[in-house]
Structure formats: C-alpha cells, structure tokens
Amino acid sequence: MNALTSASTLAHSPVRQQGLTLIELMVAMAIGLLVMGTMVKVYVDSSRLYNFNDEFSQMQANGRFALEFLRRDARLAGFWGCNQDIDMVNQIKKSHYNRRSYTNVADANPHSTGKGVAIGGTDDNALTAWPQQITTLNVSDTITFRGATGQTFDLSADIPAANLSADVILTSATHGIDPGETALISNCQNGDIFEVTGTTGAALEHKATQNDSAALSKEYKESESAVYLVNEIEYCIGTGTDGVTPTLRRLSYPNQAAGLTCANDGVDLIEGAENMQILFGLDLDAAEDGVADVYLEADHTAMDMDKVVSIRISLLLRSVSNGVTDEPQPFTYMGTTTTPPATDRFLRRVFNATITLRNGALVSSS
C-alpha cells in the first residue's frame, strides 16, 4: 500500500524546472555575439559596396551626360544658316551685354563685315577653391560655342535697298521668338546679327534701342533669305549652388541680365566636375585634309584661328560624396599623377572625347 501511494504521488508531482548553468549562458551569448557581428559586418560591407557602386554609376552617367552636351554644342558651332562662310555684320550695341564675339572683327568696328566665329576659349583660369579641392586642380579651361540654331523662319516680303532703315522684318509664320533674343538674317552671301527688340505677330523688330542702327547692311529677297536664332554657350568649372561641390556649368547668351559669368551664374549641369582641359586640333598640312596634325591650348602662340578642325576635351570627375574609398586613391590627369590628402577619399575618373567640328571654325581667345 505504501509503495502504491508513493508511485501515485510521484506520477502527479510537477517536474522540477531545470535552469542554465553559467557556462551554458556564456556559450550562448558568445554564439549570439558572433552571429550578430557577422550580420553587422555583412550589412556594413553591403552598404559600402552599394554606396561605391551607386557613386560609380552616377559618375559614369554624369561623364556621358557632360560629353554629350559638349559634343552637341560643338557640332552646332559655326552654323550660320545656309552658308557657314558668309560675311556678317554684328549690329548689337557694343555696350550691350548681349553683344558677343559672333564675328572676327573688333568691337570697335561694329559695322565692319566679318566671318562668323564658331569657338572661343580661355586657358587655365584660377577659380575660388572649394572644400576638399586639391590645390593643384584649381585651374580649369573654358570653352565657348557660337552659331545659329536649327530653327529657320522664312521671309514673307522682300527687304529692298530703299527700305533697309525700316525696323521690321516680316516672317512667313508666327515664330515664337521673344524680345531680347539674338537673330540672324541671311541670304547665303551676307548676314546681319541683331537683337530682337519687339514682336507683333510674325513681325520682328530690330530698333536702334539695343542695336547700333535700325538699318540692315544689305537688302534681302524673300525667296533667298531666312531668319535664324543665334546663341553663345560657355562651359566652365565653378562651385555648385550648394557652395561646396565643384560643378560643370553652362551659361547661354542671350541672357536676362548684365555682368553674368559662367562660373558664378551658369546653370549647374554635372556635380563633381573638378577640372576641364581643352585642346584645339589644327590642320597644318598643305593638303588640308580636315585631320588635326597638332593640338594646342587656346592661348598658345602658334594658334592659327583658321585651321581648327577639332577639339579634345578632358574632364576630371569625382564622386559627389566623400568616404567612398577606404583610403585616398591616386589618379592621373593630363599626364600628372596626384595623391590626394588623407581626408580625401573621393572616387575619381577621367572622361575624354575628341570632337570634329562639323561646320568649320574660327577660334577666338575669349
């Protein structure tokens, strides 16, 4: 009886709770820390790799985008309507900010006839240093493209010699040209560049308020003449709108204010553009085969304005964010290898392009 009672009591007694020993707890914690550390390392490495790939992809896209913009404007440079070699008169007032070096005559001679100037450039301009900038890279070239756009507007009436002083040009359709824009009227032999001072329907005014004279230099027949929009586009390196990041900037004339500069007032195109170097290719052989025999800087003493057939552009781009690399990455630009300071862990790449001038060119130094 006692044995049965003892067995029954044991069968109905709760099982005693078994705990972890200190050694078991420490082993479990060590395994947990090991797993957590592994996960943290995988996360950090994945984030760093993602950041690297993201910055690299953005830099690649920026480089292609920048070169495409430059290539497009370079190919249009020197287009002056139906004949790129016409003689033109720049009628815009010498004191007006929209007067640009569209012809190869001095501004002191506004009514002298000159050929169209397609490209300008300056060499190694000192710019205001921005944070993290390597001091040896604070000089960059600028390049300027000039020419008529592809928009063409036909005349609806002759402009005879007896009517050159009239300040209205009649086009065949509503044109969408705004006052303040620059236009070229051309008959494939001669041309006049003027600022549009007003529009009424299809009529373009060219009064003497912004032009040296309301009179055109030549007569233009309806069947032989057309009107084109004209612009000047300058590219440079400057500090971006955030006040920190070096940026490829683009300033277009005509603009809406006086005293604007590309570095200070241009539109931001590409972030992270640290430097731009331009070389002009000259065709110097007697055959004049259109192939560059030598590449020179804009201010080189041997520069021959009439022989430029191509340009060579070199852009140094960096990642927008710092800390992309584990340590400073040496890079080679224009034949010079530079090792950044310890705090500079940007990713950098050089983008190069050689562009043939489709319309021929005259080159100016500014």
Coordinates of C-alpha atoms in Angstrom, one line a residue:
M1 CA 0.0 0.0 0.0
N2 CA 2.8 2.4 0.8
A3 CA 4.5 1.6 -2.4
L4 CA 1.4 2.3 -4.5
T5 CA 0.8 5.6 -2.6
S6 CA 4.4 6.7 -3.3
A7 CA 4.2 5.8 -7.0
S8 CA 0.9 7.8 -7.3
T9 CA 2.4 10.8 -5.6
L10 CA 5.4 10.8 -7.9
A11 CA 3.2 10.5 -11.0
H12 CA 1.2 13.5 -10.1
S13 CA 4.1 15.7 -8.9
P14 CA 5.2 18.6 -11.2
V15 CA 8.6 18.2 -13.0
R16 CA 11.2 20.3 -11.4
Q17 CA 12.4 23.4 -13.6
Q18 CA 15.9 22.9 -14.9
G19 CA 18.0 26.2 -15.4
L20 CA 21.1 27.1 -17.5
T21 CA 24.5 26.9 -16.0
L22 CA 26.7 30.0 -16.2
I23 CA 28.9 28.2 -18.7
E24 CA 26.0 27.4 -20.9
L25 CA 24.8 31.0 -20.7
M26 CA 28.2 32.4 -21.7
V27 CA 28.5 30.0 -24.6
A28 CA 25.0 31.1 -25.9
M29 CA 26.0 34.7 -25.5
A30 CA 29.2 34.2 -27.4
I31 CA 27.4 32.4 -30.3
G32 CA 24.8 35.3 -30.4
L33 CA 27.5 37.9 -30.5
L34 CA 29.3 36.0 -33.2
V35 CA 26.1 35.8 -35.3
M36 CA 25.3 39.5 -34.7
G37 CA 28.9 40.6 -35.5
T38 CA 28.7 38.6 -38.8
M39 CA 25.4 40.2 -39.7
V40 CA 26.7 43.7 -38.9
K41 CA 29.8 43.1 -41.0
V42 CA 27.7 41.8 -43.9
Y43 CA 25.4 44.8 -43.6
V44 CA 28.4 47.3 -43.4
D45 CA 30.2 45.7 -46.3
S46 CA 26.9 45.6 -48.4
S47 CA 26.2 49.2 -47.6
R48 CA 29.7 50.3 -48.5
L49 CA 29.6 48.2 -51.8
Y50 CA 26.2 49.7 -52.6
N51 CA 27.4 53.2 -51.9
F52 CA 30.5 52.6 -54.0
N53 CA 28.5 51.2 -56.9
D54 CA 25.9 54.0 -56.7
E55 CA 28.6 56.7 -56.7
F56 CA 30.5 55.0 -59.5
S57 CA 27.3 54.6 -61.6
Q58 CA 26.3 58.2 -61.0
M59 CA 29.8 59.4 -62.0
Q60 CA 29.7 57.3 -65.2
A61 CA 26.3 58.7 -66.1
N62 CA 27.5 62.3 -65.3
G63 CA 30.5 61.8 -67.6
R64 CA 28.5 60.6 -70.5
F65 CA 25.9 63.3 -70.0
A66 CA 28.6 66.1 -69.9
L67 CA 30.3 64.9 -73.0
E68 CA 27.0 64.6 -74.9
F69 CA 26.1 68.2 -74.0
L70 CA 29.6 69.4 -75.1
R71 CA 29.5 67.2 -78.3
R72 CA 26.1 68.5 -79.3
D73 CA 27.0 72.2 -78.9
A74 CA 30.4 71.7 -80.6
R75 CA 28.7 70.1 -83.6
L76 CA 26.4 73.1 -84.0
A77 CA 29.1 75.7 -83.5
G78 CA 29.8 77.6 -86.7
F79 CA 26.5 77.1 -88.3
W80 CA 25.4 80.4 -89.8
G81 CA 22.4 79.3 -91.9
C82 CA 22.7 78.2 -95.5
N83 CA 26.3 79.2 -95.8
Q84 CA 28.7 79.0 -92.8
D85 CA 31.3 81.1 -94.7
I86 CA 29.1 84.2 -95.1
D87 CA 30.1 87.8 -94.3
M88 CA 28.1 89.1 -91.3
V89 CA 27.7 92.4 -89.5
N90 CA 27.1 92.3 -85.8
Q91 CA 24.5 95.1 -85.2
I92 CA 24.0 94.7 -81.5
K93 CA 25.3 97.7 -79.5
K94 CA 28.9 97.5 -78.3
S95 CA 27.8 98.4 -74.8
H96 CA 25.1 95.8 -74.6
Y97 CA 25.7 92.6 -72.6
N98 CA 24.1 90.6 -75.3
R99 CA 26.7 91.7 -77.8
R100 CA 29.0 88.7 -78.2
S101 CA 32.0 88.0 -80.5
Y102 CA 30.0 86.4 -83.3
T103 CA 32.3 87.8 -86.0
N104 CA 36.0 88.1 -86.3
V105 CA 36.1 91.9 -86.3
A106 CA 36.9 94.1 -83.2
D107 CA 34.0 95.5 -81.2
A108 CA 35.4 98.9 -82.1
N109 CA 34.3 98.4 -85.6
P110 CA 30.6 97.3 -85.3
H111 CA 29.8 97.8 -89.0
S112 CA 32.8 96.0 -90.4
T113 CA 32.0 92.8 -92.2
G114 CA 33.5 89.7 -90.7
K115 CA 33.3 85.9 -90.9
G116 CA 31.5 84.0 -88.2
V117 CA 33.5 82.9 -85.1
A118 CA 32.4 79.5 -84.0
I119 CA 34.5 78.8 -80.9
G120 CA 36.3 80.7 -78.2
G121 CA 38.3 79.5 -75.2
T122 CA 40.4 80.5 -72.3
D123 CA 43.3 78.5 -70.7
D124 CA 43.8 77.7 -67.0
N125 CA 41.5 80.1 -65.1
A126 CA 42.1 80.4 -61.4
L127 CA 38.9 79.6 -59.6
T128 CA 37.9 80.0 -56.0
A129 CA 38.9 76.9 -54.1
W130 CA 36.1 74.8 -52.6
P131 CA 36.4 72.4 -49.6
Q132 CA 38.2 69.1 -50.3
Q133 CA 39.6 70.5 -53.5
I134 CA 43.2 69.5 -54.4
T135 CA 45.0 72.8 -54.7
T136 CA 46.8 71.8 -57.9
L137 CA 43.5 71.4 -59.6
N138 CA 42.1 74.9 -59.0
V139 CA 42.7 76.0 -62.6
S140 CA 40.4 74.9 -65.5
D141 CA 39.8 75.9 -69.1
T142 CA 36.6 77.3 -70.5
I143 CA 35.1 76.8 -74.0
T144 CA 32.5 78.8 -75.8
F145 CA 30.4 77.8 -78.8
R146 CA 28.7 80.3 -81.1
G147 CA 26.3 79.9 -84.0
A148 CA 22.8 79.9 -85.3
T149 CA 20.3 77.2 -84.1
G150 CA 18.5 74.9 -86.4
Q151 CA 15.3 77.0 -86.3
T152 CA 14.6 78.6 -89.6
F153 CA 12.0 81.3 -90.4
D154 CA 11.3 82.3 -94.0
L155 CA 10.6 85.9 -95.0
S156 CA 7.1 86.9 -96.3
A157 CA 8.3 90.0 -98.1
D158 CA 11.5 91.5 -99.7
I159 CA 13.6 94.0 -97.8
P160 CA 14.8 96.2 -100.6
A161 CA 17.7 98.6 -100.5
A162 CA 15.4 101.5 -100.2
N163 CA 13.8 100.0 -97.1
L164 CA 16.8 99.0 -95.1
S165 CA 16.1 101.6 -92.4
A166 CA 12.8 100.0 -91.6
D167 CA 12.9 98.3 -88.2
V168 CA 10.6 95.4 -89.1
I169 CA 11.3 92.1 -90.7
L170 CA 8.2 90.1 -91.8
T171 CA 8.4 86.3 -91.5
S172 CA 6.0 83.9 -93.1
A173 CA 4.6 82.5 -89.9
T174 CA 4.3 83.1 -86.2
H175 CA 7.8 82.4 -85.0
G176 CA 7.8 82.2 -81.2
I177 CA 10.8 84.5 -80.9
D178 CA 10.8 86.7 -77.9
P179 CA 12.2 90.3 -77.5
G180 CA 15.8 90.2 -76.2
E181 CA 16.7 87.2 -78.3
T182 CA 19.5 87.4 -80.9
A183 CA 18.7 86.7 -84.5
L184 CA 20.5 86.4 -87.9
I185 CA 19.0 87.3 -91.2
S186 CA 20.9 85.8 -94.1
N187 CA 20.7 85.4 -97.9
C188 CA 23.6 82.8 -98.0
Q189 CA 26.0 85.6 -99.0
N190 CA 25.6 88.2 -96.3
G191 CA 24.0 88.4 -92.9
D192 CA 23.1 90.8 -90.2
I193 CA 23.1 89.8 -86.5
F194 CA 20.7 91.9 -84.4
E195 CA 18.8 91.8 -81.1
V196 CA 15.0 91.4 -81.5
T197 CA 13.6 94.5 -79.7
G198 CA 9.9 93.6 -80.2
T199 CA 7.5 91.2 -81.9
T200 CA 4.0 91.7 -83.3
G201 CA 2.5 88.5 -84.8
A202 CA 5.0 87.4 -87.5
A203 CA 6.9 90.7 -87.4
L204 CA 10.4 91.0 -85.9
E205 CA 11.5 94.5 -84.8
H206 CA 15.2 95.5 -84.7
K207 CA 15.1 99.1 -83.4
A208 CA 18.2 101.1 -82.5
T209 CA 17.4 100.8 -78.8
Q210 CA 19.6 97.7 -78.5
N211 CA 21.2 97.8 -81.9
D212 CA 23.7 100.2 -83.3
S213 CA 21.2 101.1 -86.0
A214 CA 17.8 100.0 -87.2
A215 CA 19.2 99.7 -90.7
L216 CA 20.3 96.4 -92.1
S217 CA 23.6 96.3 -94.0
K218 CA 22.2 94.6 -97.1
E219 CA 18.9 94.0 -98.9
Y220 CA 17.3 90.6 -98.6
K221 CA 14.9 88.9 -101.0
E222 CA 12.1 86.8 -99.7
S223 CA 12.9 83.8 -101.9
E224 CA 16.6 83.8 -100.9
S225 CA 16.6 84.8 -97.3
A226 CA 15.7 83.4 -93.9
V227 CA 15.9 84.3 -90.2
Y228 CA 17.7 82.1 -87.6
L229 CA 18.1 82.3 -83.8
V230 CA 21.7 82.8 -82.6
N231 CA 23.3 82.0 -79.3
E232 CA 26.6 81.7 -77.5
I233 CA 27.1 78.9 -75.0
E234 CA 30.0 78.9 -72.5
Y235 CA 31.1 75.9 -70.4
C236 CA 33.3 76.2 -67.3
I237 CA 34.1 74.7 -63.9
G238 CA 32.7 76.5 -60.9
T239 CA 31.3 75.9 -57.4
G240 CA 27.8 74.5 -57.5
T241 CA 24.7 76.0 -56.0
D242 CA 25.4 74.2 -52.7
G243 CA 28.5 76.3 -52.4
V244 CA 30.7 73.3 -51.9
T245 CA 30.7 70.8 -54.8
P246 CA 32.7 71.6 -57.9
T247 CA 30.4 71.6 -60.9
L248 CA 30.4 71.8 -64.7
R249 CA 28.4 74.9 -65.5
R250 CA 26.8 76.3 -68.7
L251 CA 25.9 79.9 -69.5
S252 CA 23.9 80.8 -72.5
Y253 CA 23.5 84.1 -74.3
P254 CA 21.3 86.0 -74.9
N255 CA 20.6 86.1 -71.1
Q256 CA 18.5 88.3 -68.9
A257 CA 21.0 90.4 -67.0
A258 CA 24.3 92.2 -67.3
G259 CA 27.5 91.2 -65.7
L260 CA 26.8 87.5 -65.5
T261 CA 29.7 85.0 -65.6
C262 CA 29.7 81.3 -66.3
A263 CA 31.5 80.4 -63.0
N264 CA 29.1 82.4 -60.9
D265 CA 25.8 82.4 -62.8
G266 CA 25.9 79.4 -65.2
V267 CA 23.4 76.6 -64.9
D268 CA 24.7 73.5 -63.0
L269 CA 25.0 70.5 -65.3
I270 CA 27.2 68.0 -63.7
E271 CA 28.1 67.7 -60.0
G272 CA 31.6 66.6 -59.1
A273 CA 33.4 68.0 -62.2
E274 CA 36.8 69.1 -60.8
N275 CA 38.6 70.1 -63.9
M276 CA 38.2 70.6 -67.6
Q277 CA 41.0 70.9 -70.1
I278 CA 40.5 71.8 -73.8
L279 CA 42.9 71.4 -76.7
F280 CA 42.2 72.7 -80.2
G281 CA 43.2 70.5 -83.1
L282 CA 44.8 72.3 -86.1
D283 CA 45.1 71.0 -89.6
L284 CA 48.5 72.3 -90.7
D285 CA 49.4 70.2 -93.7
A286 CA 49.2 71.6 -97.2
A287 CA 46.6 69.1 -98.3
E288 CA 44.1 70.5 -95.7
D289 CA 42.5 67.1 -95.3
G290 CA 40.5 68.1 -92.2
V291 CA 42.6 66.0 -89.9
A292 CA 44.2 67.6 -86.9
D293 CA 48.0 67.5 -87.0
V294 CA 48.6 69.1 -83.6
Y295 CA 46.6 70.0 -80.6
L296 CA 47.2 73.3 -78.8
E297 CA 45.9 75.3 -75.9
A298 CA 43.6 78.3 -76.5
D299 CA 46.3 80.9 -75.7
H300 CA 49.2 79.1 -77.5
T301 CA 51.4 81.4 -79.5
A302 CA 51.2 79.1 -82.5
M303 CA 47.4 79.0 -82.6
D304 CA 46.0 79.6 -86.1
M305 CA 42.4 80.6 -86.0
D306 CA 41.5 79.4 -89.5
K307 CA 42.9 75.9 -89.1
V308 CA 41.0 74.4 -86.2
V309 CA 39.1 71.3 -87.2
S310 CA 38.5 69.5 -83.9
I311 CA 38.6 69.9 -80.2
R312 CA 39.9 67.5 -77.5
I313 CA 38.0 67.6 -74.2
S314 CA 39.3 66.0 -70.9
L315 CA 37.0 66.1 -67.8
L316 CA 38.1 65.1 -64.4
L317 CA 35.0 63.9 -62.4
R318 CA 34.8 62.9 -58.8
S319 CA 32.1 61.3 -56.7
V320 CA 29.7 63.7 -55.1
S321 CA 30.2 62.1 -51.6
N322 CA 33.4 61.7 -49.7
G323 CA 34.3 58.5 -47.9
V324 CA 33.6 56.3 -51.0
T325 CA 37.0 54.7 -50.8
D326 CA 38.8 53.3 -47.8
E327 CA 41.9 55.4 -48.4
P328 CA 43.0 58.2 -50.7
Q329 CA 43.1 57.0 -54.3
P330 CA 46.0 58.3 -56.6
F331 CA 44.8 59.4 -60.0
T332 CA 46.5 60.6 -63.2
Y333 CA 45.1 63.6 -65.1
M334 CA 46.7 65.3 -68.1
G335 CA 49.9 63.2 -67.5
T336 CA 50.3 64.2 -63.9
T337 CA 49.7 61.7 -61.1
T338 CA 48.3 63.1 -57.9
T339 CA 47.9 61.5 -54.4
P340 CA 45.0 63.2 -52.5
P341 CA 45.4 64.1 -48.8
A342 CA 44.4 61.7 -46.1
T343 CA 40.9 63.3 -45.7
D344 CA 40.2 63.0 -49.4
R345 CA 38.5 59.6 -50.1
F346 CA 36.6 60.6 -53.2
L347 CA 36.4 58.3 -56.2
R348 CA 37.7 59.9 -59.5
R349 CA 37.6 59.1 -63.2
V350 CA 38.8 60.9 -66.3
F351 CA 36.5 61.2 -69.3
N352 CA 38.0 62.1 -72.7
A353 CA 36.4 63.0 -76.1
T354 CA 37.7 64.2 -79.4
I355 CA 35.0 66.1 -81.4
T356 CA 35.3 67.0 -85.1
L357 CA 33.9 70.4 -85.9
R358 CA 31.1 69.8 -88.4
N359 CA 30.9 73.4 -89.7
G360 CA 34.5 74.5 -89.7
A361 CA 35.6 77.2 -87.3
L362 CA 37.3 80.4 -86.4
V363 CA 38.7 80.4 -82.9
S364 CA 38.9 83.3 -80.6
S365 CA 40.8 83.6 -77.3
S366 CA 37.8 84.8 -75.3

